Amino acid sequence: MTLKEFVSSRVEKSYHDDEVPCVIATLRILSELFQLPIDKQVYESSWGFNGAGQYGAQCGLVEGTLMFIGLLSHREGLDKTKMWEACNEFAKSYEQKFGSLRCKELRPGGFNDGDPPHLCEPLSINSIIFSAEFISDWFKIDTNLD
């Protein structure tokens, strides 16, 4: 299975079956790809990001990846300075690739009454693939798909 096939199937399940927001979908998929179990409390706390996303603040696709980088940095024994460097580089690279870190600017058409559900599904797939590739390169860790 390719990375795109894997991420696409997991995003679809997360959004359509489990009805979780993008921050949780991102954490779940990265957790599975890099074999890093995530505590239930992390998922519970990340629901708060969904409210900020609906306001249009930082995108949950970015927040989920930044949270995951912090967790993976701890597992890999990186100090805070290296973790901050990884997060900074990710944010910079993400903004260069997608044009923004803000949900209201990344979301197709922003936020409008009557938007269809799962409007960000294509963006989510591309974003999580980008995140997985960034993490794999930065940490020199292959995904479990390789």
Short mmCIF file of N, CA, C and O in Angstrom, two decimals:
data_model
loop_
_atom_site.label_atom_id
_atom_site.label_comp_id
_atom_site.label_asym_id
_atom_site.label_seq_id
_atom_site.Cartn_x
_atom_site.Cartn_y
_atom_site.Cartn_z
N MET A 1 0.85 -1.18 0.00
CA MET A 1 0.00 0.00 0.00
C MET A 1 0.89 1.24 0.00
O MET A 1 1.85 1.31 0.75
N THR A 2 0.55 2.19 -0.84
CA THR A 2 1.32 3.43 -0.88
C THR A 2 0.92 4.34 0.28
O THR A 2 -0.14 4.16 0.89
N LEU A 3 1.76 5.33 0.53
CA LEU A 3 1.45 6.30 1.58
C LEU A 3 0.14 7.02 1.25
O LEU A 3 -0.70 7.20 2.13
N LYS A 4 -0.06 7.39 0.00
CA LYS A 4 -1.29 8.09 -0.38
C LYS A 4 -2.51 7.20 -0.15
O LYS A 4 -3.54 7.67 0.36
N GLU A 5 -2.44 5.94 -0.52
CA GLU A 5 -3.57 5.02 -0.31
C GLU A 5 -3.86 4.86 1.18
O GLU A 5 -5.01 4.87 1.61
N PHE A 6 -2.79 4.70 1.97
CA PHE A 6 -2.94 4.53 3.41
C PHE A 6 -3.61 5.76 4.04
O PHE A 6 -4.60 5.65 4.75
N VAL A 7 -3.05 6.93 3.76
CA VAL A 7 -3.57 8.16 4.35
C VAL A 7 -5.01 8.42 3.87
O VAL A 7 -5.88 8.76 4.68
N SER A 8 -5.26 8.23 2.60
CA SER A 8 -6.61 8.44 2.07
C SER A 8 -7.64 7.56 2.78
O SER A 8 -8.71 8.03 3.16
N SER A 9 -7.30 6.29 2.97
CA SER A 9 -8.25 5.38 3.63
C SER A 9 -8.46 5.76 5.09
O SER A 9 -9.59 5.70 5.60
N ARG A 10 -7.40 6.18 5.78
CA ARG A 10 -7.52 6.55 7.19
C ARG A 10 -8.26 7.88 7.37
O ARG A 10 -9.01 8.05 8.32
N VAL A 11 -8.04 8.82 6.46
CA VAL A 11 -8.78 10.10 6.53
C VAL A 11 -10.26 9.84 6.32
O VAL A 11 -11.11 10.34 7.07
N GLU A 12 -10.59 9.02 5.32
CA GLU A 12 -11.99 8.72 5.06
C GLU A 12 -12.65 8.07 6.28
O GLU A 12 -13.75 8.47 6.69
N LYS A 13 -11.98 7.11 6.89
CA LYS A 13 -12.52 6.44 8.08
C LYS A 13 -12.68 7.45 9.22
O LYS A 13 -13.71 7.47 9.90
N SER A 14 -11.66 8.26 9.44
CA SER A 14 -11.70 9.23 10.54
C SER A 14 -12.86 10.21 10.39
O SER A 14 -13.55 10.52 11.37
N TYR A 15 -13.06 10.71 9.20
CA TYR A 15 -14.09 11.72 8.98
C TYR A 15 -15.49 11.13 8.83
O TYR A 15 -16.43 11.62 9.44
N HIS A 16 -15.62 10.09 8.03
CA HIS A 16 -16.94 9.56 7.70
C HIS A 16 -17.47 8.57 8.74
O HIS A 16 -18.66 8.57 9.04
N ASP A 17 -16.60 7.72 9.26
CA ASP A 17 -17.04 6.70 10.22
C ASP A 17 -16.94 7.19 11.66
O ASP A 17 -17.87 7.03 12.44
N ASP A 18 -15.79 7.76 12.01
CA ASP A 18 -15.53 8.13 13.40
C ASP A 18 -15.94 9.56 13.71
O ASP A 18 -16.03 9.93 14.88
N GLU A 19 -16.11 10.38 12.69
CA GLU A 19 -16.52 11.78 12.83
C GLU A 19 -15.64 12.57 13.80
O GLU A 19 -16.11 13.25 14.70
N VAL A 20 -14.33 12.44 13.61
CA VAL A 20 -13.38 13.20 14.42
C VAL A 20 -12.84 14.37 13.61
O VAL A 20 -12.82 14.33 12.38
N PRO A 21 -12.41 15.43 14.29
CA PRO A 21 -11.85 16.58 13.58
C PRO A 21 -10.45 16.28 13.04
O PRO A 21 -9.81 15.28 13.40
N CYS A 22 -9.98 17.19 12.22
CA CYS A 22 -8.70 16.98 11.53
C CYS A 22 -7.51 16.83 12.49
O CYS A 22 -6.59 16.08 12.20
N VAL A 23 -7.53 17.51 13.62
CA VAL A 23 -6.41 17.38 14.55
C VAL A 23 -6.29 15.94 15.06
O VAL A 23 -5.20 15.39 15.15
N ILE A 24 -7.42 15.33 15.36
CA ILE A 24 -7.40 13.95 15.85
C ILE A 24 -7.07 12.98 14.72
O ILE A 24 -6.28 12.04 14.91
N ALA A 25 -7.62 13.22 13.54
CA ALA A 25 -7.29 12.37 12.40
C ALA A 25 -5.78 12.41 12.14
O ALA A 25 -5.14 11.37 11.93
N THR A 26 -5.21 13.59 12.20
CA THR A 26 -3.77 13.75 11.97
C THR A 26 -2.97 12.97 13.02
O THR A 26 -2.05 12.21 12.67
N LEU A 27 -3.31 13.16 14.27
CA LEU A 27 -2.59 12.44 15.34
C LEU A 27 -2.72 10.93 15.17
O LEU A 27 -1.72 10.20 15.30
N ARG A 28 -3.91 10.45 14.91
CA ARG A 28 -4.13 9.00 14.75
C ARG A 28 -3.30 8.41 13.62
O ARG A 28 -2.68 7.37 13.77
N ILE A 29 -3.33 9.08 12.48
CA ILE A 29 -2.65 8.55 11.31
C ILE A 29 -1.14 8.59 11.50
O ILE A 29 -0.45 7.61 11.19
N LEU A 30 -0.62 9.69 12.03
CA LEU A 30 0.83 9.76 12.28
C LEU A 30 1.24 8.75 13.34
O LEU A 30 2.30 8.12 13.24
N SER A 31 0.40 8.56 14.34
CA SER A 31 0.67 7.57 15.39
C SER A 31 0.81 6.18 14.79
O SER A 31 1.73 5.43 15.13
N GLU A 32 -0.08 5.86 13.89
CA GLU A 32 -0.03 4.55 13.25
C GLU A 32 1.17 4.42 12.32
O GLU A 32 1.86 3.40 12.32
N LEU A 33 1.43 5.46 11.54
CA LEU A 33 2.54 5.41 10.59
C LEU A 33 3.90 5.26 11.28
O LEU A 33 4.77 4.56 10.77
N PHE A 34 4.06 5.94 12.42
CA PHE A 34 5.36 5.94 13.08
C PHE A 34 5.38 5.09 14.35
O PHE A 34 6.31 5.17 15.14
N GLN A 35 4.33 4.28 14.51
CA GLN A 35 4.24 3.33 15.61
C GLN A 35 4.53 3.97 16.97
O GLN A 35 5.39 3.52 17.73
N LEU A 36 3.79 5.05 17.23
CA LEU A 36 3.91 5.76 18.49
C LEU A 36 2.52 5.86 19.12
O LEU A 36 1.70 6.69 18.71
N PRO A 37 2.21 4.99 20.09
CA PRO A 37 0.91 5.05 20.74
C PRO A 37 0.72 6.41 21.42
O PRO A 37 1.65 6.98 21.98
N ILE A 38 -0.51 6.91 21.34
CA ILE A 38 -0.84 8.20 21.94
C ILE A 38 -1.90 7.98 23.00
O ILE A 38 -2.91 7.32 22.76
N ASP A 39 -1.67 8.54 24.17
CA ASP A 39 -2.58 8.41 25.30
C ASP A 39 -3.93 9.03 24.98
O ASP A 39 -4.03 10.06 24.30
N LYS A 40 -4.97 8.41 25.51
CA LYS A 40 -6.34 8.87 25.31
C LYS A 40 -6.51 10.33 25.73
O LYS A 40 -7.26 11.09 25.10
N GLN A 41 -5.81 10.76 26.78
CA GLN A 41 -5.94 12.14 27.24
C GLN A 41 -5.44 13.15 26.20
O GLN A 41 -5.95 14.26 26.13
N VAL A 42 -4.46 12.77 25.42
CA VAL A 42 -3.98 13.66 24.36
C VAL A 42 -5.09 13.88 23.34
O VAL A 42 -5.35 15.01 22.93
N TYR A 43 -5.75 12.79 22.95
CA TYR A 43 -6.86 12.93 22.01
C TYR A 43 -7.99 13.76 22.62
O TYR A 43 -8.56 14.62 21.95
N GLU A 44 -8.31 13.50 23.88
CA GLU A 44 -9.39 14.25 24.53
C GLU A 44 -9.07 15.74 24.58
O GLU A 44 -9.93 16.58 24.32
N SER A 45 -7.84 16.07 24.90
CA SER A 45 -7.48 17.49 24.99
C SER A 45 -7.45 18.16 23.61
O SER A 45 -7.73 19.35 23.49
N SER A 46 -7.14 17.38 22.58
CA SER A 46 -7.02 17.98 21.25
C SER A 46 -8.37 18.40 20.66
O SER A 46 -8.41 19.18 19.71
N TRP A 47 -9.48 17.91 21.25
CA TRP A 47 -10.79 18.37 20.80
C TRP A 47 -10.93 19.87 20.93
O TRP A 47 -11.66 20.51 20.17
N GLY A 48 -10.23 20.47 21.88
CA GLY A 48 -10.29 21.92 22.06
C GLY A 48 -9.80 22.69 20.86
O GLY A 48 -10.26 23.80 20.58
N PHE A 49 -8.86 22.10 20.12
CA PHE A 49 -8.35 22.77 18.92
C PHE A 49 -9.44 22.93 17.86
O PHE A 49 -9.38 23.84 17.05
N ASN A 50 -10.40 22.02 17.87
CA ASN A 50 -11.46 22.09 16.86
C ASN A 50 -12.25 23.39 16.98
O ASN A 50 -12.63 23.98 15.97
N GLY A 51 -12.48 23.86 18.19
CA GLY A 51 -13.18 25.12 18.38
C GLY A 51 -12.40 26.29 17.82
O GLY A 51 -12.97 27.18 17.17
N ALA A 52 -11.10 26.30 18.05
CA ALA A 52 -10.26 27.37 17.51
C ALA A 52 -10.23 27.30 15.98
O ALA A 52 -10.23 28.33 15.30
N GLY A 53 -10.23 26.08 15.45
CA GLY A 53 -10.26 25.92 14.00
C GLY A 53 -11.54 26.48 13.40
O GLY A 53 -11.53 27.12 12.35
N GLN A 54 -12.66 26.25 14.07
CA GLN A 54 -13.93 26.78 13.58
C GLN A 54 -13.95 28.30 13.63
O GLN A 54 -14.67 28.94 12.87
N TYR A 55 -13.16 28.87 14.49
CA TYR A 55 -12.98 30.32 14.53
C TYR A 55 -12.13 30.78 13.35
O TYR A 55 -12.20 31.91 12.91
N GLY A 56 -11.34 29.86 12.83
CA GLY A 56 -10.48 30.17 11.69
C GLY A 56 -9.02 30.32 12.07
O GLY A 56 -8.19 30.71 11.25
N ALA A 57 -8.70 29.99 13.32
CA ALA A 57 -7.32 30.12 13.80
C ALA A 57 -6.44 29.01 13.18
O ALA A 57 -6.79 28.44 12.16
N GLN A 58 -5.33 28.70 13.82
CA GLN A 58 -4.41 27.72 13.28
C GLN A 58 -5.13 26.41 12.96
O GLN A 58 -5.94 25.93 13.73
N CYS A 59 -4.80 25.85 11.83
CA CYS A 59 -5.44 24.64 11.32
C CYS A 59 -5.08 23.42 12.17
O CYS A 59 -3.94 23.25 12.58
N GLY A 60 -6.07 22.56 12.40
CA GLY A 60 -5.86 21.33 13.15
C GLY A 60 -4.90 20.38 12.47
O GLY A 60 -4.24 19.57 13.13
N LEU A 61 -4.77 20.46 11.16
CA LEU A 61 -3.80 19.63 10.44
C LEU A 61 -2.38 20.03 10.85
O LEU A 61 -1.50 19.17 10.95
N VAL A 62 -2.19 21.30 11.09
CA VAL A 62 -0.89 21.81 11.55
C VAL A 62 -0.71 21.48 13.03
O VAL A 62 0.33 20.96 13.45
N GLU A 63 -1.74 21.76 13.82
CA GLU A 63 -1.66 21.52 15.27
C GLU A 63 -1.40 20.05 15.58
O GLU A 63 -0.57 19.74 16.44
N GLY A 64 -2.10 19.17 14.89
CA GLY A 64 -1.90 17.74 15.13
C GLY A 64 -0.47 17.31 14.83
O GLY A 64 0.13 16.53 15.58
N THR A 65 0.07 17.83 13.76
CA THR A 65 1.45 17.49 13.41
C THR A 65 2.43 18.06 14.43
O THR A 65 3.38 17.37 14.84
N LEU A 66 2.21 19.30 14.85
CA LEU A 66 3.11 19.89 15.85
C LEU A 66 3.05 19.11 17.17
O LEU A 66 4.10 18.88 17.80
N MET A 67 1.85 18.70 17.58
CA MET A 67 1.74 17.88 18.78
C MET A 67 2.49 16.56 18.60
O MET A 67 3.21 16.11 19.50
N PHE A 68 2.33 15.95 17.43
CA PHE A 68 2.99 14.68 17.18
C PHE A 68 4.51 14.84 17.17
O PHE A 68 5.23 13.99 17.71
N ILE A 69 5.00 15.91 16.58
CA ILE A 69 6.45 16.16 16.60
C ILE A 69 6.96 16.26 18.03
O ILE A 69 8.02 15.73 18.36
N GLY A 70 6.20 16.91 18.90
CA GLY A 70 6.59 16.98 20.31
C GLY A 70 6.65 15.60 20.95
O GLY A 70 7.60 15.27 21.66
N LEU A 71 5.64 14.78 20.71
CA LEU A 71 5.61 13.42 21.27
C LEU A 71 6.74 12.56 20.72
O LEU A 71 7.42 11.84 21.46
N LEU A 72 6.95 12.64 19.41
CA LEU A 72 8.01 11.85 18.78
C LEU A 72 9.39 12.32 19.24
O LEU A 72 10.30 11.50 19.44
N SER A 73 9.55 13.62 19.41
CA SER A 73 10.83 14.16 19.90
C SER A 73 11.17 13.56 21.26
O SER A 73 12.32 13.19 21.52
N HIS A 74 10.17 13.46 22.10
CA HIS A 74 10.38 12.86 23.43
C HIS A 74 10.80 11.39 23.28
O HIS A 74 11.77 10.95 23.90
N ARG A 75 10.08 10.64 22.45
CA ARG A 75 10.43 9.22 22.25
C ARG A 75 11.84 9.07 21.72
O ARG A 75 12.58 8.15 22.12
N GLU A 76 12.24 9.97 20.83
CA GLU A 76 13.55 9.87 20.19
C GLU A 76 14.67 10.50 21.02
O GLU A 76 15.82 10.49 20.61
N GLY A 77 14.34 11.06 22.18
CA GLY A 77 15.35 11.61 23.08
C GLY A 77 15.88 12.97 22.68
O GLY A 77 16.97 13.36 23.13
N LEU A 78 15.13 13.71 21.88
CA LEU A 78 15.58 15.05 21.50
C LEU A 78 15.31 16.03 22.64
O LEU A 78 14.31 15.90 23.34
N ASP A 79 16.19 16.99 22.79
CA ASP A 79 15.93 18.02 23.80
C ASP A 79 14.93 19.03 23.24
O ASP A 79 14.58 19.01 22.06
N LYS A 80 14.48 19.92 24.10
CA LYS A 80 13.45 20.89 23.70
C LYS A 80 13.92 21.80 22.57
O LYS A 80 13.13 22.14 21.68
N THR A 81 15.18 22.15 22.57
CA THR A 81 15.69 23.03 21.52
C THR A 81 15.56 22.36 20.16
O THR A 81 15.14 22.99 19.18
N LYS A 82 15.90 21.08 20.06
CA LYS A 82 15.78 20.35 18.80
C LYS A 82 14.31 20.16 18.41
O LYS A 82 13.96 20.21 17.24
N MET A 83 13.46 19.92 19.40
CA MET A 83 12.03 19.77 19.13
C MET A 83 11.47 21.09 18.60
O MET A 83 10.73 21.10 17.63
N TRP A 84 11.84 22.19 19.23
CA TRP A 84 11.37 23.50 18.77
C TRP A 84 11.87 23.77 17.35
O TRP A 84 11.16 24.34 16.53
N GLU A 85 13.11 23.39 17.07
CA GLU A 85 13.66 23.56 15.73
C GLU A 85 12.85 22.76 14.71
O GLU A 85 12.54 23.27 13.63
N ALA A 86 12.50 21.53 15.05
CA ALA A 86 11.69 20.70 14.15
C ALA A 86 10.32 21.33 13.92
O ALA A 86 9.84 21.40 12.78
N CYS A 87 9.69 21.81 14.99
CA CYS A 87 8.37 22.44 14.87
C CYS A 87 8.44 23.72 14.04
O CYS A 87 7.57 23.98 13.20
N ASN A 88 9.47 24.51 14.27
CA ASN A 88 9.65 25.74 13.51
C ASN A 88 9.84 25.44 12.03
O ASN A 88 9.22 26.08 11.18
N GLU A 89 10.68 24.49 11.74
CA GLU A 89 10.95 24.12 10.34
C GLU A 89 9.69 23.54 9.69
O GLU A 89 9.41 23.82 8.52
N PHE A 90 8.94 22.74 10.45
CA PHE A 90 7.69 22.21 9.89
C PHE A 90 6.73 23.35 9.55
O PHE A 90 6.17 23.38 8.45
N ALA A 91 6.52 24.27 10.49
CA ALA A 91 5.59 25.37 10.26
C ALA A 91 6.01 26.20 9.04
O ALA A 91 5.18 26.55 8.19
N LYS A 92 7.29 26.48 8.94
CA LYS A 92 7.80 27.25 7.81
C LYS A 92 7.58 26.49 6.49
O LYS A 92 7.09 27.05 5.51
N SER A 93 7.90 25.21 6.49
CA SER A 93 7.75 24.39 5.29
C SER A 93 6.29 24.23 4.91
O SER A 93 5.94 24.26 3.72
N TYR A 94 5.43 24.06 5.90
CA TYR A 94 4.00 23.91 5.66
C TYR A 94 3.43 25.18 5.02
O TYR A 94 2.69 25.12 4.04
N GLU A 95 3.81 26.30 5.56
CA GLU A 95 3.31 27.57 5.04
C GLU A 95 3.80 27.79 3.60
O GLU A 95 3.05 28.27 2.75
N GLN A 96 5.04 27.42 3.33
CA GLN A 96 5.55 27.54 1.96
C GLN A 96 4.79 26.63 1.00
O GLN A 96 4.48 27.02 -0.12
N LYS A 97 4.46 25.43 1.45
CA LYS A 97 3.77 24.45 0.60
C LYS A 97 2.30 24.80 0.40
O LYS A 97 1.78 24.74 -0.72
N PHE A 98 1.60 25.14 1.49
CA PHE A 98 0.15 25.31 1.43
C PHE A 98 -0.32 26.76 1.47
O PHE A 98 -1.50 27.03 1.29
N GLY A 99 0.59 27.69 1.73
CA GLY A 99 0.25 29.11 1.67
C GLY A 99 -0.21 29.74 2.97
O GLY A 99 -0.35 30.95 3.04
N SER A 100 -0.45 28.94 4.00
CA SER A 100 -0.92 29.49 5.28
C SER A 100 -0.87 28.38 6.34
O SER A 100 -0.74 27.20 6.02
N LEU A 101 -1.00 28.81 7.58
CA LEU A 101 -1.18 27.89 8.71
C LEU A 101 -2.58 28.03 9.29
O LEU A 101 -2.95 27.29 10.18
N ARG A 102 -3.34 28.98 8.78
CA ARG A 102 -4.65 29.32 9.34
C ARG A 102 -5.77 28.56 8.64
O ARG A 102 -5.85 28.54 7.42
N CYS A 103 -6.64 28.02 9.45
CA CYS A 103 -7.74 27.22 8.95
C CYS A 103 -8.61 28.00 7.96
O CYS A 103 -8.94 27.49 6.89
N LYS A 104 -8.96 29.21 8.30
CA LYS A 104 -9.87 29.96 7.43
C LYS A 104 -9.25 30.30 6.09
O LYS A 104 -9.96 30.60 5.14
N GLU A 105 -7.93 30.23 5.99
CA GLU A 105 -7.25 30.48 4.72
C GLU A 105 -6.97 29.19 3.96
O GLU A 105 -6.89 29.20 2.73
N LEU A 106 -6.83 28.09 4.67
CA LEU A 106 -6.57 26.79 4.04
C LEU A 106 -7.85 26.12 3.57
O LEU A 106 -7.87 25.45 2.54
N ARG A 107 -8.89 26.28 4.33
CA ARG A 107 -10.17 25.63 4.04
C ARG A 107 -10.74 26.18 2.73
O ARG A 107 -10.83 27.40 2.57
N PRO A 108 -11.11 25.31 1.80
CA PRO A 108 -11.64 25.80 0.52
C PRO A 108 -12.86 26.72 0.72
O PRO A 108 -13.86 26.32 1.30
N GLY A 109 -12.71 27.98 0.35
CA GLY A 109 -13.81 28.93 0.49
C GLY A 109 -13.99 29.48 1.89
O GLY A 109 -14.95 30.19 2.16
N GLY A 110 -13.09 29.14 2.81
CA GLY A 110 -13.24 29.60 4.19
C GLY A 110 -14.39 28.90 4.87
O GLY A 110 -14.65 27.73 4.63
N PHE A 111 -15.11 29.61 5.72
CA PHE A 111 -16.25 29.06 6.45
C PHE A 111 -17.52 29.75 6.00
O PHE A 111 -17.62 30.98 6.05
N ASN A 112 -18.49 28.96 5.56
CA ASN A 112 -19.76 29.51 5.10
C ASN A 112 -20.90 28.64 5.60
O ASN A 112 -20.75 27.41 5.71
N ASP A 113 -22.03 29.27 5.88
CA ASP A 113 -23.22 28.50 6.23
C ASP A 113 -23.54 27.55 5.08
O ASP A 113 -23.44 27.93 3.92
N GLY A 114 -23.89 26.35 5.43
CA GLY A 114 -24.27 25.38 4.41
C GLY A 114 -23.11 24.67 3.74
O GLY A 114 -23.31 23.98 2.74
N ASP A 115 -21.89 24.85 4.26
CA ASP A 115 -20.76 24.11 3.70
C ASP A 115 -21.03 22.61 3.82
O ASP A 115 -21.56 22.15 4.83
N PRO A 116 -20.66 21.85 2.81
CA PRO A 116 -20.85 20.40 2.90
C PRO A 116 -19.90 19.81 3.94
O PRO A 116 -18.85 20.40 4.23
N PRO A 117 -20.26 18.66 4.51
CA PRO A 117 -19.35 18.02 5.46
C PRO A 117 -18.08 17.56 4.76
O PRO A 117 -18.07 17.32 3.55
N HIS A 118 -17.04 17.47 5.52
CA HIS A 118 -15.76 16.91 5.04
C HIS A 118 -15.17 17.72 3.88
O HIS A 118 -14.53 17.17 2.99
N LEU A 119 -15.39 19.01 3.90
CA LEU A 119 -14.90 19.90 2.85
C LEU A 119 -13.37 19.86 2.74
O LEU A 119 -12.81 20.03 1.66
N CYS A 120 -12.70 19.59 3.84
CA CYS A 120 -11.23 19.60 3.86
C CYS A 120 -10.61 18.23 3.60
O CYS A 120 -9.40 18.08 3.77
N GLU A 121 -11.39 17.27 3.21
CA GLU A 121 -10.83 15.93 3.03
C GLU A 121 -9.65 15.88 2.05
O GLU A 121 -8.61 15.32 2.39
N PRO A 122 -9.74 16.47 0.86
CA PRO A 122 -8.57 16.45 -0.04
C PRO A 122 -7.36 17.17 0.57
O PRO A 122 -6.22 16.68 0.47
N LEU A 123 -7.59 18.32 1.20
CA LEU A 123 -6.51 19.03 1.87
C LEU A 123 -5.92 18.17 2.98
O LEU A 123 -4.69 18.12 3.16
N SER A 124 -6.76 17.50 3.73
CA SER A 124 -6.29 16.66 4.83
C SER A 124 -5.35 15.56 4.33
O SER A 124 -4.31 15.30 4.92
N ILE A 125 -5.73 14.93 3.25
CA ILE A 125 -4.89 13.86 2.69
C ILE A 125 -3.54 14.42 2.29
O ILE A 125 -2.49 13.89 2.69
N ASN A 126 -3.53 15.51 1.53
CA ASN A 126 -2.27 16.11 1.09
C ASN A 126 -1.44 16.61 2.26
O ASN A 126 -0.21 16.47 2.28
N SER A 127 -2.10 17.18 3.25
CA SER A 127 -1.41 17.71 4.42
C SER A 127 -0.76 16.60 5.24
O SER A 127 0.40 16.72 5.66
N ILE A 128 -1.49 15.53 5.49
CA ILE A 128 -0.95 14.44 6.32
C ILE A 128 0.17 13.72 5.59
O ILE A 128 1.17 13.33 6.21
N ILE A 129 0.06 13.58 4.27
CA ILE A 129 1.18 13.02 3.49
C ILE A 129 2.40 13.92 3.64
O ILE A 129 3.51 13.45 3.89
N PHE A 130 2.21 15.24 3.49
CA PHE A 130 3.31 16.19 3.65
C PHE A 130 3.92 16.06 5.05
O PHE A 130 5.15 16.02 5.20
N SER A 131 3.07 15.98 6.07
CA SER A 131 3.55 15.86 7.45
C SER A 131 4.35 14.58 7.65
O SER A 131 5.42 14.60 8.26
N ALA A 132 3.83 13.47 7.13
CA ALA A 132 4.52 12.19 7.28
C ALA A 132 5.89 12.22 6.59
O ALA A 132 6.88 11.73 7.14
N GLU A 133 5.94 12.82 5.42
CA GLU A 133 7.22 12.92 4.71
C GLU A 133 8.19 13.83 5.43
O GLU A 133 9.39 13.54 5.53
N PHE A 134 7.68 14.95 5.96
CA PHE A 134 8.53 15.86 6.73
C PHE A 134 9.11 15.13 7.94
O PHE A 134 10.32 15.19 8.21
N ILE A 135 8.26 14.46 8.69
CA ILE A 135 8.69 13.75 9.90
C ILE A 135 9.69 12.65 9.56
O ILE A 135 10.72 12.51 10.23
N SER A 136 9.41 11.91 8.52
CA SER A 136 10.32 10.84 8.11
C SER A 136 11.70 11.41 7.77
O SER A 136 12.72 10.86 8.19
N ASP A 137 11.73 12.51 7.04
CA ASP A 137 13.00 13.14 6.67
C ASP A 137 13.71 13.75 7.88
O ASP A 137 14.91 13.57 8.07
N TRP A 138 12.97 14.49 8.71
CA TRP A 138 13.57 15.19 9.83
C TRP A 138 14.15 14.23 10.86
O TRP A 138 15.26 14.41 11.34
N PHE A 139 13.37 13.21 11.20
CA PHE A 139 13.77 12.27 12.24
C PHE A 139 14.54 11.06 11.70
O PHE A 139 14.99 10.23 12.48
N LYS A 140 14.64 10.96 10.38
CA LYS A 140 15.30 9.81 9.75
C LYS A 140 14.66 8.50 10.19
O LYS A 140 15.32 7.54 10.57
N ILE A 141 13.31 8.50 10.15
CA ILE A 141 12.52 7.33 10.54
C ILE A 141 11.62 6.99 9.36
O ILE A 141 10.88 7.85 8.88
N ASP A 142 11.64 5.74 8.94
CA ASP A 142 10.74 5.30 7.90
C ASP A 142 9.37 5.00 8.52
O ASP A 142 9.27 4.58 9.66
N THR A 143 8.34 5.21 7.72
CA THR A 143 7.01 4.82 8.16
C THR A 143 6.93 3.29 8.14
O THR A 143 7.78 2.62 7.55
N ASN A 144 5.91 2.76 8.77
CA ASN A 144 5.79 1.30 8.77
C ASN A 144 5.26 0.79 7.43
O ASN A 144 5.00 -0.40 7.31
N LEU A 145 5.11 1.66 6.44
CA LEU A 145 4.69 1.23 5.11
C LEU A 145 5.88 0.84 4.25
O LEU A 145 5.71 0.22 3.22
N ASP A 146 7.06 1.26 4.64
CA ASP A 146 8.25 1.02 3.82
C ASP A 146 8.73 -0.41 3.96
O ASP A 146 8.59 -1.07 4.90
#
